Amino acid sequence: MTAVAAEIRSAAQAISVAGELAADFASGAAARDRDRALPYAEVDRLAASGLLAATVPAGYGGADLPPSVVAEVVRILAAADPNIAQIPHSHFVYLNLLRLAGSDEQRRHYFGKVLRGGRIANAQSERSGATVADISTTLRPAGTRFQIDGTKFYCTGSLFADVLAVLTRLDDPEEVSGLAAGEYIAYLPADTPGVRIIDDWNGIGQRTTGSGTVHLDGVFVDRDQLIARAGAVGAPTGYGSFAQLLHAAIDAGIARGALTAATEFVRTTSRPWFESGVARAIDDPLLIQRFGELSVAVTAAEATLVAAGSAVDAATVGVASRPGGELFGASGRSAATFGGVSASPDGDDPVARASLAVAAAKVLADRAANEVSASLFEVGGTRSAAADLNLHHFWRNARTHTLHDPVRWKYQHLGRALLHDAAPPWHGVI
């Protein structure tokens, strides 16, 4: 954990600091990716900047910046180095879970850590279930404490974290724990006995995100380290749309970074095709046309990201937690009223509108990131394929990150909203 972290107090300051960091991070991004040099120093700087505490509520000493600002910070960082931009994704998501479903004591404790430079990473996904939604990591009563056993994969940021947010399932038919059965997030120090963080991530892209494996073998936690996940995902809180907004921001950033790299390469290195009749590649009318098309793709992704950010901001205003974890949305209706799905998208439901806006942004960001990063070689020519340049890291990062959750289901939710007047469901990826 960073010993002292700076204070972020405004959106303008957060965006300015992100821009300064991005300028420095960009210069070494290709080399770090090529050599798989993990960005420990860069993540230390990110934590020390105070950006990781930007969403801490004002009542707990933070800037309480809205989702749209966090998304812009992430997009700026992703244009420079999408690996670094993805590392704090879960950090912001699990701070949001604390805000929505944690107790006052839990918030004070963990928000305080983050204000001092602490970092949270996820230990969520598993490979053994029939789908990604099936969780087998167990949470069992053990005297006055609880024991966790299981193995987690794709634990982005875990190598850099002070705290791991571990998704577990409590099955307590005898009700000896005093807790309802279901999914819980356990917040535990990364050096807790029984925790092993393995640096074994071998994806073709996002190679320095620290997305390895976490083994949990006889890990003991106390009751005050547990938060019921249903408090965030079982009510109209905007939890899923916030998480997805940040993913879209990473993809939009990759698209912008790839377009910037392509522009610089063609300006400085590419030769014109002989049939063009021009002396410089940048004067080839067909290249000019193609760059215009790519610019439109990136601009559209960025514009829908801004619109989605505004929608998520609106969805999270008025969402507050009450003692006992009972959550109410801006409309004042409880989760039971909604019956597990959002209200009609044609009605006055900012949560449903936010999910649909983010779904559209995710589709366009996915498309732009993959198209522009691949087209870099089309417009750059043979010289751009030189391995030592590692320009393919943009495409590898785009292709890897956009696999997080399928955009084909975003189309489904958007189409059902139009044709069936059906709102999107509540879960962490919509």
PDB file of N, CA, C and O in Angstrom, residues 67 89-102 120-124 165-167 183-187 227-247 311-317 319-320 327-329 342 349-352 354-355 358 404 410 425-430:
ATOM      1  N   PRO A  67     -19.637   8.272 -11.824  1.00  0.00           N
ATOM      2  CA  PRO A  67     -19.150   7.252 -12.762  1.00  0.00           C
ATOM      3  C   PRO A  67     -18.610   7.820 -14.070  1.00  0.00           C
ATOM      4  O   PRO A  67     -17.627   7.310 -14.616  1.00  0.00           O
ATOM      5  N   HIS A  89      -9.923  -1.752 -12.412  1.00  0.00           N
ATOM      6  CA  HIS A  89     -11.356  -1.916 -12.709  1.00  0.00           C
ATOM      7  C   HIS A  89     -12.087  -2.510 -11.508  1.00  0.00           C
ATOM      8  O   HIS A  89     -13.085  -1.957 -11.021  1.00  0.00           O
ATOM      9  N   SER A  90     -11.623  -3.646 -11.033  1.00  0.00           N
ATOM     10  CA  SER A  90     -12.293  -4.291  -9.898  1.00  0.00           C
ATOM     11  C   SER A  90     -12.191  -3.453  -8.635  1.00  0.00           C
ATOM     12  O   SER A  90     -13.081  -3.499  -7.773  1.00  0.00           O
ATOM     13  N   HIS A  91     -11.128  -2.703  -8.511  1.00  0.00           N
ATOM     14  CA  HIS A  91     -10.972  -1.804  -7.367  1.00  0.00           C
ATOM     15  C   HIS A  91     -12.174  -0.866  -7.275  1.00  0.00           C
ATOM     16  O   HIS A  91     -12.812  -0.749  -6.216  1.00  0.00           O
ATOM     17  N   PHE A  92     -12.519  -0.214  -8.393  1.00  0.00           N
ATOM     18  CA  PHE A  92     -13.651   0.708  -8.385  1.00  0.00           C
ATOM     19  C   PHE A  92     -14.979  -0.028  -8.204  1.00  0.00           C
ATOM     20  O   PHE A  92     -15.888   0.469  -7.527  1.00  0.00           O
ATOM     21  N   VAL A  93     -15.092  -1.213  -8.804  1.00  0.00           N
ATOM     22  CA  VAL A  93     -16.336  -1.974  -8.695  1.00  0.00           C
ATOM     23  C   VAL A  93     -16.591  -2.387  -7.244  1.00  0.00           C
ATOM     24  O   VAL A  93     -17.721  -2.274  -6.743  1.00  0.00           O
ATOM     25  N   TYR A  94     -15.552  -2.833  -6.557  1.00  0.00           N
ATOM     26  CA  TYR A  94     -15.772  -3.308  -5.192  1.00  0.00           C
ATOM     27  C   TYR A  94     -15.808  -2.170  -4.176  1.00  0.00           C
ATOM     28  O   TYR A  94     -16.341  -2.347  -3.072  1.00  0.00           O
ATOM     29  N   LEU A  95     -15.303  -1.000  -4.537  1.00  0.00           N
ATOM     30  CA  LEU A  95     -15.603   0.179  -3.729  1.00  0.00           C
ATOM     31  C   LEU A  95     -17.086   0.521  -3.857  1.00  0.00           C
ATOM     32  O   LEU A  95     -17.731   0.949  -2.891  1.00  0.00           O
ATOM     33  N   ASN A  96     -17.629   0.348  -5.050  1.00  0.00           N
ATOM     34  CA  ASN A  96     -19.051   0.596  -5.259  1.00  0.00           C
ATOM     35  C   ASN A  96     -19.906  -0.382  -4.466  1.00  0.00           C
ATOM     36  O   ASN A  96     -20.946  -0.008  -3.912  1.00  0.00           O
ATOM     37  N   LEU A  97     -19.478  -1.642  -4.395  1.00  0.00           N
ATOM     38  CA  LEU A  97     -20.209  -2.620  -3.581  1.00  0.00           C
ATOM     39  C   LEU A  97     -20.218  -2.184  -2.120  1.00  0.00           C
ATOM     40  O   LEU A  97     -21.247  -2.292  -1.432  1.00  0.00           O
ATOM     41  N   LEU A  98     -19.085  -1.712  -1.633  1.00  0.00           N
ATOM     42  CA  LEU A  98     -19.027  -1.206  -0.261  1.00  0.00           C
ATOM     43  C   LEU A  98     -20.003  -0.058  -0.068  1.00  0.00           C
ATOM     44  O   LEU A  98     -20.736   0.005   0.929  1.00  0.00           O
ATOM     45  N   ARG A  99     -20.029   0.853  -1.014  1.00  0.00           N
ATOM     46  CA  ARG A  99     -20.923   2.006  -0.931  1.00  0.00           C
ATOM     47  C   ARG A  99     -22.373   1.584  -0.885  1.00  0.00           C
ATOM     48  O   ARG A  99     -23.185   2.119  -0.119  1.00  0.00           O
ATOM     49  N   LEU A 100     -22.722   0.577  -1.686  1.00  0.00           N
ATOM     50  CA  LEU A 100     -24.108   0.161  -1.818  1.00  0.00           C
ATOM     51  C   LEU A 100     -24.572  -0.770  -0.708  1.00  0.00           C
ATOM     52  O   LEU A 100     -25.721  -0.691  -0.266  1.00  0.00           O
ATOM     53  N   ALA A 101     -23.700  -1.679  -0.274  1.00  0.00           N
ATOM     54  CA  ALA A 101     -24.160  -2.765   0.592  1.00  0.00           C
ATOM     55  C   ALA A 101     -23.362  -2.949   1.872  1.00  0.00           C
ATOM     56  O   ALA A 101     -23.728  -3.779   2.700  1.00  0.00           O
ATOM     57  N   GLY A 102     -22.272  -2.225   2.031  1.00  0.00           N
ATOM     58  CA  GLY A 102     -21.468  -2.383   3.230  1.00  0.00           C
ATOM     59  C   GLY A 102     -22.062  -1.654   4.428  1.00  0.00           C
ATOM     60  O   GLY A 102     -22.868  -0.733   4.287  1.00  0.00           O
ATOM     61  N   ILE A 120      -7.595  -2.599  -4.193  1.00  0.00           N
ATOM     62  CA  ILE A 120      -8.441  -3.786  -4.128  1.00  0.00           C
ATOM     63  C   ILE A 120      -8.409  -4.482  -5.481  1.00  0.00           C
ATOM     64  O   ILE A 120      -8.442  -3.829  -6.522  1.00  0.00           O
ATOM     65  N   ALA A 121      -8.335  -5.802  -5.467  1.00  0.00           N
ATOM     66  CA  ALA A 121      -8.408  -6.592  -6.704  1.00  0.00           C
ATOM     67  C   ALA A 121      -9.427  -7.696  -6.523  1.00  0.00           C
ATOM     68  O   ALA A 121      -9.795  -8.047  -5.397  1.00  0.00           O
ATOM     69  N   ASN A 122      -9.889  -8.247  -7.646  1.00  0.00           N
ATOM     70  CA  ASN A 122     -10.911  -9.284  -7.563  1.00  0.00           C
ATOM     71  C   ASN A 122     -10.319 -10.686  -7.511  1.00  0.00           C
ATOM     72  O   ASN A 122      -9.242 -10.944  -8.056  1.00  0.00           O
ATOM     73  N   ALA A 123     -11.037 -11.569  -6.852  1.00  0.00           N
ATOM     74  CA  ALA A 123     -10.825 -13.018  -6.956  1.00  0.00           C
ATOM     75  C   ALA A 123     -12.234 -13.578  -7.133  1.00  0.00           C
ATOM     76  O   ALA A 123     -12.901 -13.963  -6.178  1.00  0.00           O
ATOM     77  N   GLN A 124     -12.704 -13.575  -8.368  1.00  0.00           N
ATOM     78  CA  GLN A 124     -14.119 -13.807  -8.635  1.00  0.00           C
ATOM     79  C   GLN A 124     -14.374 -14.992  -9.558  1.00  0.00           C
ATOM     80  O   GLN A 124     -15.121 -15.897  -9.233  1.00  0.00           O
ATOM     81  N   ALA A 165     -11.011  -8.998  -3.081  1.00  0.00           N
ATOM     82  CA  ALA A 165     -12.457  -9.142  -2.944  1.00  0.00           C
ATOM     83  C   ALA A 165     -12.821 -10.498  -3.532  1.00  0.00           C
ATOM     84  O   ALA A 165     -12.795 -10.692  -4.743  1.00  0.00           O
ATOM     85  N   VAL A 166     -13.145 -11.450  -2.674  1.00  0.00           N
ATOM     86  CA  VAL A 166     -13.323 -12.845  -3.060  1.00  0.00           C
ATOM     87  C   VAL A 166     -14.816 -13.175  -3.099  1.00  0.00           C
ATOM     88  O   VAL A 166     -15.535 -13.019  -2.104  1.00  0.00           O
ATOM     89  N   LEU A 167     -15.266 -13.641  -4.255  1.00  0.00           N
ATOM     90  CA  LEU A 167     -16.658 -14.064  -4.392  1.00  0.00           C
ATOM     91  C   LEU A 167     -16.815 -15.486  -3.877  1.00  0.00           C
ATOM     92  O   LEU A 167     -16.135 -16.409  -4.342  1.00  0.00           O
ATOM     93  N   GLU A 183     -24.548 -15.543  -2.130  1.00  0.00           N
ATOM     94  CA  GLU A 183     -23.196 -15.109  -2.490  1.00  0.00           C
ATOM     95  C   GLU A 183     -22.748 -13.959  -1.598  1.00  0.00           C
ATOM     96  O   GLU A 183     -23.506 -13.021  -1.330  1.00  0.00           O
ATOM     97  N   TYR A 184     -21.497 -14.065  -1.182  1.00  0.00           N
ATOM     98  CA  TYR A 184     -20.886 -13.026  -0.354  1.00  0.00           C
ATOM     99  C   TYR A 184     -19.534 -12.644  -0.943  1.00  0.00           C
ATOM    100  O   TYR A 184     -18.831 -13.487  -1.502  1.00  0.00           O
ATOM    101  N   ILE A 185     -19.195 -11.378  -0.791  1.00  0.00           N
ATOM    102  CA  ILE A 185     -17.852 -10.915  -1.110  1.00  0.00           C
ATOM    103  C   ILE A 185     -17.083 -10.827   0.195  1.00  0.00           C
ATOM    104  O   ILE A 185     -17.523 -10.161   1.144  1.00  0.00           O
ATOM    105  N   ALA A 186     -15.942 -11.516   0.245  1.00  0.00           N
ATOM    106  CA  ALA A 186     -15.064 -11.456   1.410  1.00  0.00           C
ATOM    107  C   ALA A 186     -13.903 -10.524   1.083  1.00  0.00           C
ATOM    108  O   ALA A 186     -13.206 -10.717   0.085  1.00  0.00           O
ATOM    109  N   TYR A 187     -13.735  -9.511   1.895  1.00  0.00           N
ATOM    110  CA  TYR A 187     -12.617  -8.580   1.744  1.00  0.00           C
ATOM    111  C   TYR A 187     -11.505  -9.043   2.682  1.00  0.00           C
ATOM    112  O   TYR A 187     -11.664  -9.020   3.894  1.00  0.00           O
ATOM    113  N   ILE A 227     -19.673  -9.144   2.873  1.00  0.00           N
ATOM    114  CA  ILE A 227     -20.786  -8.316   2.403  1.00  0.00           C
ATOM    115  C   ILE A 227     -21.631  -9.160   1.457  1.00  0.00           C
ATOM    116  O   ILE A 227     -21.110  -9.765   0.507  1.00  0.00           O
ATOM    117  N   ALA A 228     -22.937  -9.204   1.709  1.00  0.00           N
ATOM    118  CA  ALA A 228     -23.847  -9.946   0.833  1.00  0.00           C
ATOM    119  C   ALA A 228     -23.905  -9.255  -0.531  1.00  0.00           C
ATOM    120  O   ALA A 228     -24.229  -8.069  -0.618  1.00  0.00           O
ATOM    121  N   ARG A 229     -23.614  -9.994  -1.581  1.00  0.00           N
ATOM    122  CA  ARG A 229     -23.589  -9.423  -2.929  1.00  0.00           C
ATOM    123  C   ARG A 229     -24.986  -9.012  -3.401  1.00  0.00           C
ATOM    124  O   ARG A 229     -25.126  -8.090  -4.208  1.00  0.00           O
ATOM    125  N   ALA A 230     -26.006  -9.674  -2.876  1.00  0.00           N
ATOM    126  CA  ALA A 230     -27.378  -9.374  -3.293  1.00  0.00           C
ATOM    127  C   ALA A 230     -27.749  -7.923  -3.028  1.00  0.00           C
ATOM    128  O   ALA A 230     -28.604  -7.357  -3.711  1.00  0.00           O
ATOM    129  N   GLY A 231     -27.102  -7.307  -2.044  1.00  0.00           N
ATOM    130  CA  GLY A 231     -27.391  -5.921  -1.751  1.00  0.00           C
ATOM    131  C   GLY A 231     -27.113  -4.984  -2.904  1.00  0.00           C
ATOM    132  O   GLY A 231     -27.702  -3.918  -3.015  1.00  0.00           O
ATOM    133  N   ALA A 232     -26.196  -5.382  -3.792  1.00  0.00           N
ATOM    134  CA  ALA A 232     -25.863  -4.552  -4.948  1.00  0.00           C
ATOM    135  C   ALA A 232     -26.517  -5.043  -6.220  1.00  0.00           C
ATOM    136  O   ALA A 232     -26.967  -4.241  -7.040  1.00  0.00           O
ATOM    137  N   VAL A 233     -26.579  -6.366  -6.417  1.00  0.00           N
ATOM    138  CA  VAL A 233     -27.068  -6.899  -7.696  1.00  0.00           C
ATOM    139  C   VAL A 233     -28.532  -7.305  -7.648  1.00  0.00           C
ATOM    140  O   VAL A 233     -29.129  -7.557  -8.695  1.00  0.00           O
ATOM    141  N   GLY A 234     -29.121  -7.352  -6.466  1.00  0.00           N
ATOM    142  CA  GLY A 234     -30.516  -7.762  -6.349  1.00  0.00           C
ATOM    143  C   GLY A 234     -31.470  -6.607  -6.192  1.00  0.00           C
ATOM    144  O   GLY A 234     -32.605  -6.781  -5.758  1.00  0.00           O
ATOM    145  N   ALA A 235     -31.016  -5.406  -6.535  1.00  0.00           N
ATOM    146  CA  ALA A 235     -31.833  -4.209  -6.405  1.00  0.00           C
ATOM    147  C   ALA A 235     -31.432  -3.238  -7.518  1.00  0.00           C
ATOM    148  O   ALA A 235     -30.359  -3.377  -8.112  1.00  0.00           O
ATOM    149  N   PRO A 236     -32.273  -2.256  -7.813  1.00  0.00           N
ATOM    150  CA  PRO A 236     -31.962  -1.307  -8.894  1.00  0.00           C
ATOM    151  C   PRO A 236     -30.945  -0.264  -8.474  1.00  0.00           C
ATOM    152  O   PRO A 236     -31.276   0.883  -8.169  1.00  0.00           O
ATOM    153  N   THR A 237     -29.692  -0.650  -8.455  1.00  0.00           N
ATOM    154  CA  THR A 237     -28.626   0.204  -7.940  1.00  0.00           C
ATOM    155  C   THR A 237     -27.705   0.774  -9.016  1.00  0.00           C
ATOM    156  O   THR A 237     -26.920   1.664  -8.729  1.00  0.00           O
ATOM    157  N   GLY A 238     -27.738   0.236 -10.233  1.00  0.00           N
ATOM    158  CA  GLY A 238     -26.782   0.635 -11.254  1.00  0.00           C
ATOM    159  C   GLY A 238     -25.423  -0.011 -11.099  1.00  0.00           C
ATOM    160  O   GLY A 238     -24.467   0.387 -11.762  1.00  0.00           O
ATOM    161  N   TYR A 239     -25.331  -1.018 -10.246  1.00  0.00           N
ATOM    162  CA  TYR A 239     -24.052  -1.677  -9.991  1.00  0.00           C
ATOM    163  C   TYR A 239     -23.470  -2.271 -11.272  1.00  0.00           C
ATOM    164  O   TYR A 239     -22.291  -2.079 -11.591  1.00  0.00           O
ATOM    165  N   GLY A 240     -24.282  -3.004 -12.028  1.00  0.00           N
ATOM    166  CA  GLY A 240     -23.791  -3.636 -13.250  1.00  0.00           C
ATOM    167  C   GLY A 240     -23.439  -2.627 -14.320  1.00  0.00           C
ATOM    168  O   GLY A 240     -22.426  -2.770 -15.014  1.00  0.00           O
ATOM    169  N   SER A 241     -24.259  -1.590 -14.472  1.00  0.00           N
ATOM    170  CA  SER A 241     -23.976  -0.608 -15.519  1.00  0.00           C
ATOM    171  C   SER A 241     -22.697   0.168 -15.219  1.00  0.00           C
ATOM    172  O   SER A 241     -21.953   0.525 -16.140  1.00  0.00           O
ATOM    173  N   PHE A 242     -22.414   0.420 -13.950  1.00  0.00           N
ATOM    174  CA  PHE A 242     -21.157   1.080 -13.585  1.00  0.00           C
ATOM    175  C   PHE A 242     -19.964   0.215 -13.973  1.00  0.00           C
ATOM    176  O   PHE A 242     -18.995   0.693 -14.584  1.00  0.00           O
ATOM    177  N   ALA A 243     -20.017  -1.070 -13.633  1.00  0.00           N
ATOM    178  CA  ALA A 243     -18.916  -1.977 -13.965  1.00  0.00           C
ATOM    179  C   ALA A 243     -18.720  -2.071 -15.470  1.00  0.00           C
ATOM    180  O   ALA A 243     -17.589  -2.047 -15.981  1.00  0.00           O
ATOM    181  N   GLN A 244     -19.825  -2.161 -16.209  1.00  0.00           N
ATOM    182  CA  GLN A 244     -19.742  -2.270 -17.662  1.00  0.00           C
ATOM    183  C   GLN A 244     -19.275  -0.969 -18.313  1.00  0.00           C
ATOM    184  O   GLN A 244     -18.602  -0.983 -19.345  1.00  0.00           O
ATOM    185  N   LEU A 245     -19.629   0.149 -17.724  1.00  0.00           N
ATOM    186  CA  LEU A 245     -19.167   1.439 -18.238  1.00  0.00           C
ATOM    187  C   LEU A 245     -17.645   1.496 -18.250  1.00  0.00           C
ATOM    188  O   LEU A 245     -17.034   1.988 -19.213  1.00  0.00           O
ATOM    189  N   LEU A 246     -17.018   0.992 -17.211  1.00  0.00           N
ATOM    190  CA  LEU A 246     -15.559   1.017 -17.143  1.00  0.00           C
ATOM    191  C   LEU A 246     -14.942   0.076 -18.171  1.00  0.00           C
ATOM    192  O   LEU A 246     -13.883   0.373 -18.737  1.00  0.00           O
ATOM    193  N   HIS A 247     -15.583  -1.062 -18.429  1.00  0.00           N
ATOM    194  CA  HIS A 247     -15.095  -1.940 -19.494  1.00  0.00           C
ATOM    195  C   HIS A 247     -15.183  -1.243 -20.847  1.00  0.00           C
ATOM    196  O   HIS A 247     -14.263  -1.328 -21.670  1.00  0.00           O
ATOM    197  N   ALA A 311     -25.857   8.666 -18.255  1.00  0.00           N
ATOM    198  CA  ALA A 311     -26.991   7.824 -17.849  1.00  0.00           C
ATOM    199  C   ALA A 311     -26.694   7.093 -16.544  1.00  0.00           C
ATOM    200  O   ALA A 311     -27.567   6.965 -15.679  1.00  0.00           O
ATOM    201  N   VAL A 312     -25.466   6.609 -16.378  1.00  0.00           N
ATOM    202  CA  VAL A 312     -25.109   5.921 -15.133  1.00  0.00           C
ATOM    203  C   VAL A 312     -25.060   6.913 -13.976  1.00  0.00           C
ATOM    204  O   VAL A 312     -25.474   6.602 -12.854  1.00  0.00           O
ATOM    205  N   ASP A 313     -24.582   8.124 -14.252  1.00  0.00           N
ATOM    206  CA  ASP A 313     -24.626   9.155 -13.213  1.00  0.00           C
ATOM    207  C   ASP A 313     -26.059   9.348 -12.715  1.00  0.00           C
ATOM    208  O   ASP A 313     -26.318   9.385 -11.514  1.00  0.00           O
ATOM    209  N   ALA A 314     -26.984   9.473 -13.650  1.00  0.00           N
ATOM    210  CA  ALA A 314     -28.385   9.688 -13.284  1.00  0.00           C
ATOM    211  C   ALA A 314     -28.952   8.500 -12.520  1.00  0.00           C
ATOM    212  O   ALA A 314     -29.768   8.670 -11.599  1.00  0.00           O
ATOM    213  N   ALA A 315     -28.519   7.299 -12.875  1.00  0.00           N
ATOM    214  CA  ALA A 315     -29.033   6.095 -12.220  1.00  0.00           C
ATOM    215  C   ALA A 315     -28.524   5.946 -10.800  1.00  0.00           C
ATOM    216  O   ALA A 315     -29.178   5.321  -9.957  1.00  0.00           O
ATOM    217  N   THR A 316     -27.358   6.517 -10.522  1.00  0.00           N
ATOM    218  CA  THR A 316     -26.772   6.325  -9.191  1.00  0.00           C
ATOM    219  C   THR A 316     -27.113   7.453  -8.231  1.00  0.00           C
ATOM    220  O   THR A 316     -26.885   7.331  -7.035  1.00  0.00           O
ATOM    221  N   VAL A 317     -27.657   8.549  -8.729  1.00  0.00           N
ATOM    222  CA  VAL A 317     -28.093   9.625  -7.847  1.00  0.00           C
ATOM    223  C   VAL A 317     -29.307   9.148  -7.049  1.00  0.00           C
ATOM    224  O   VAL A 317     -30.267   8.631  -7.603  1.00  0.00           O
ATOM    225  N   VAL A 319     -29.367   6.660  -5.002  1.00  0.00           N
ATOM    226  CA  VAL A 319     -29.240   5.286  -4.542  1.00  0.00           C
ATOM    227  C   VAL A 319     -28.449   5.308  -3.245  1.00  0.00           C
ATOM    228  O   VAL A 319     -27.326   5.767  -3.205  1.00  0.00           O
ATOM    229  N   ALA A 320     -29.033   4.832  -2.191  1.00  0.00           N
ATOM    230  CA  ALA A 320     -28.378   4.871  -0.882  1.00  0.00           C
ATOM    231  C   ALA A 320     -28.665   3.599  -0.127  1.00  0.00           C
ATOM    232  O   ALA A 320     -29.622   2.890  -0.407  1.00  0.00           O
ATOM    233  N   LEU A 327     -31.755  -1.779   0.301  1.00  0.00           N
ATOM    234  CA  LEU A 327     -31.392  -0.755  -0.667  1.00  0.00           C
ATOM    235  C   LEU A 327     -32.601  -0.219  -1.392  1.00  0.00           C
ATOM    236  O   LEU A 327     -33.526  -0.953  -1.731  1.00  0.00           O
ATOM    237  N   PHE A 328     -32.572   1.062  -1.663  1.00  0.00           N
ATOM    238  CA  PHE A 328     -33.643   1.717  -2.396  1.00  0.00           C
ATOM    239  C   PHE A 328     -33.055   2.534  -3.524  1.00  0.00           C
ATOM    240  O   PHE A 328     -32.002   3.151  -3.369  1.00  0.00           O
ATOM    241  N   GLY A 329     -33.718   2.554  -4.667  1.00  0.00           N
ATOM    242  CA  GLY A 329     -33.265   3.350  -5.787  1.00  0.00           C
ATOM    243  C   GLY A 329     -33.837   4.750  -5.707  1.00  0.00           C
ATOM    244  O   GLY A 329     -34.515   5.134  -4.757  1.00  0.00           O
ATOM    245  N   SER A 342     -35.625  -4.762 -13.785  1.00  0.00           N
ATOM    246  CA  SER A 342     -35.876  -3.334 -13.758  1.00  0.00           C
ATOM    247  C   SER A 342     -37.250  -3.021 -14.323  1.00  0.00           C
ATOM    248  O   SER A 342     -37.856  -3.828 -15.020  1.00  0.00           O
ATOM    249  N   ASP A 349     -37.447   5.011 -15.349  1.00  0.00           N
ATOM    250  CA  ASP A 349     -36.520   4.128 -14.642  1.00  0.00           C
ATOM    251  C   ASP A 349     -35.098   4.408 -15.095  1.00  0.00           C
ATOM    252  O   ASP A 349     -34.642   3.892 -16.115  1.00  0.00           O
ATOM    253  N   PRO A 350     -34.364   5.235 -14.365  1.00  0.00           N
ATOM    254  CA  PRO A 350     -33.006   5.577 -14.783  1.00  0.00           C
ATOM    255  C   PRO A 350     -32.055   4.395 -14.770  1.00  0.00           C
ATOM    256  O   PRO A 350     -31.074   4.387 -15.516  1.00  0.00           O
ATOM    257  N   VAL A 351     -32.328   3.385 -13.944  1.00  0.00           N
ATOM    258  CA  VAL A 351     -31.433   2.223 -13.883  1.00  0.00           C
ATOM    259  C   VAL A 351     -31.506   1.415 -15.172  1.00  0.00           C
ATOM    260  O   VAL A 351     -30.485   1.019 -15.742  1.00  0.00           O
ATOM    261  N   ALA A 352     -32.721   1.173 -15.665  1.00  0.00           N
ATOM    262  CA  ALA A 352     -32.869   0.454 -16.927  1.00  0.00           C
ATOM    263  C   ALA A 352     -32.263   1.249 -18.076  1.00  0.00           C
ATOM    264  O   ALA A 352     -31.569   0.695 -18.943  1.00  0.00           O
ATOM    265  N   ALA A 354     -29.848   3.347 -17.933  1.00  0.00           N
ATOM    266  CA  ALA A 354     -28.385   3.309 -17.824  1.00  0.00           C
ATOM    267  C   ALA A 354     -27.828   2.006 -18.384  1.00  0.00           C
ATOM    268  O   ALA A 354     -26.840   2.006 -19.127  1.00  0.00           O
ATOM    269  N   SER A 355     -28.454   0.886 -18.037  1.00  0.00           N
ATOM    270  CA  SER A 355     -27.975  -0.405 -18.534  1.00  0.00           C
ATOM    271  C   SER A 355     -28.032  -0.468 -20.053  1.00  0.00           C
ATOM    272  O   SER A 355     -27.111  -0.973 -20.706  1.00  0.00           O
ATOM    273  N   VAL A 358     -25.325   1.829 -21.590  1.00  0.00           N
ATOM    274  CA  VAL A 358     -24.001   1.219 -21.487  1.00  0.00           C
ATOM    275  C   VAL A 358     -23.869   0.044 -22.453  1.00  0.00           C
ATOM    276  O   VAL A 358     -22.794  -0.188 -23.025  1.00  0.00           O
ATOM    277  N   HIS A 404     -14.339 -10.277 -22.390  1.00  0.00           N
ATOM    278  CA  HIS A 404     -14.821 -10.312 -21.009  1.00  0.00           C
ATOM    279  C   HIS A 404     -16.262 -10.781 -20.910  1.00  0.00           C
ATOM    280  O   HIS A 404     -16.600 -11.631 -20.101  1.00  0.00           O
ATOM    281  N   LYS A 410     -25.562  -7.890 -25.549  1.00  0.00           N
ATOM    282  CA  LYS A 410     -25.961  -6.477 -25.476  1.00  0.00           C
ATOM    283  C   LYS A 410     -27.018  -6.204 -26.543  1.00  0.00           C
ATOM    284  O   LYS A 410     -28.010  -5.510 -26.287  1.00  0.00           O
ATOM    285  N   PRO A 425     -32.025  -7.348 -17.196  1.00  0.00           N
ATOM    286  CA  PRO A 425     -32.030  -7.948 -15.851  1.00  0.00           C
ATOM    287  C   PRO A 425     -31.043  -7.248 -14.940  1.00  0.00           C
ATOM    288  O   PRO A 425     -30.233  -6.430 -15.380  1.00  0.00           O
ATOM    289  N   TRP A 426     -31.105  -7.598 -13.670  1.00  0.00           N
ATOM    290  CA  TRP A 426     -30.116  -7.114 -12.708  1.00  0.00           C
ATOM    291  C   TRP A 426     -29.041  -8.167 -12.554  1.00  0.00           C
ATOM    292  O   TRP A 426     -29.279  -9.263 -12.050  1.00  0.00           O
ATOM    293  N   HIS A 427     -27.867  -7.868 -12.979  1.00  0.00           N
ATOM    294  CA  HIS A 427     -26.683  -8.665 -12.626  1.00  0.00           C
ATOM    295  C   HIS A 427     -25.454  -7.823 -12.931  1.00  0.00           C
ATOM    296  O   HIS A 427     -25.582  -6.678 -13.377  1.00  0.00           O
ATOM    297  N   GLY A 428     -24.303  -8.344 -12.676  1.00  0.00           N
ATOM    298  CA  GLY A 428     -23.098  -7.517 -12.707  1.00  0.00           C
ATOM    299  C   GLY A 428     -22.562  -7.168 -14.068  1.00  0.00           C
ATOM    300  O   GLY A 428     -21.580  -6.438 -14.174  1.00  0.00           O
ATOM    301  N   VAL A 429     -23.183  -7.676 -15.173  1.00  0.00           N
ATOM    302  CA  VAL A 429     -22.629  -7.427 -16.496  1.00  0.00           C
ATOM    303  C   VAL A 429     -23.655  -6.813 -17.452  1.00  0.00           C
ATOM    304  O   VAL A 429     -23.616  -7.028 -18.653  1.00  0.00           O
ATOM    305  N   ILE A 430     -24.553  -5.993 -16.906  1.00  0.00           N
ATOM    306  CA  ILE A 430     -25.469  -5.250 -17.760  1.00  0.00           C
ATOM    307  C   ILE A 430     -25.891  -3.975 -17.020  1.00  0.00           C
ATOM    308  O   ILE A 430     -25.937  -3.949 -15.791  1.00  0.00           O
TER     309      ILE A 430
END
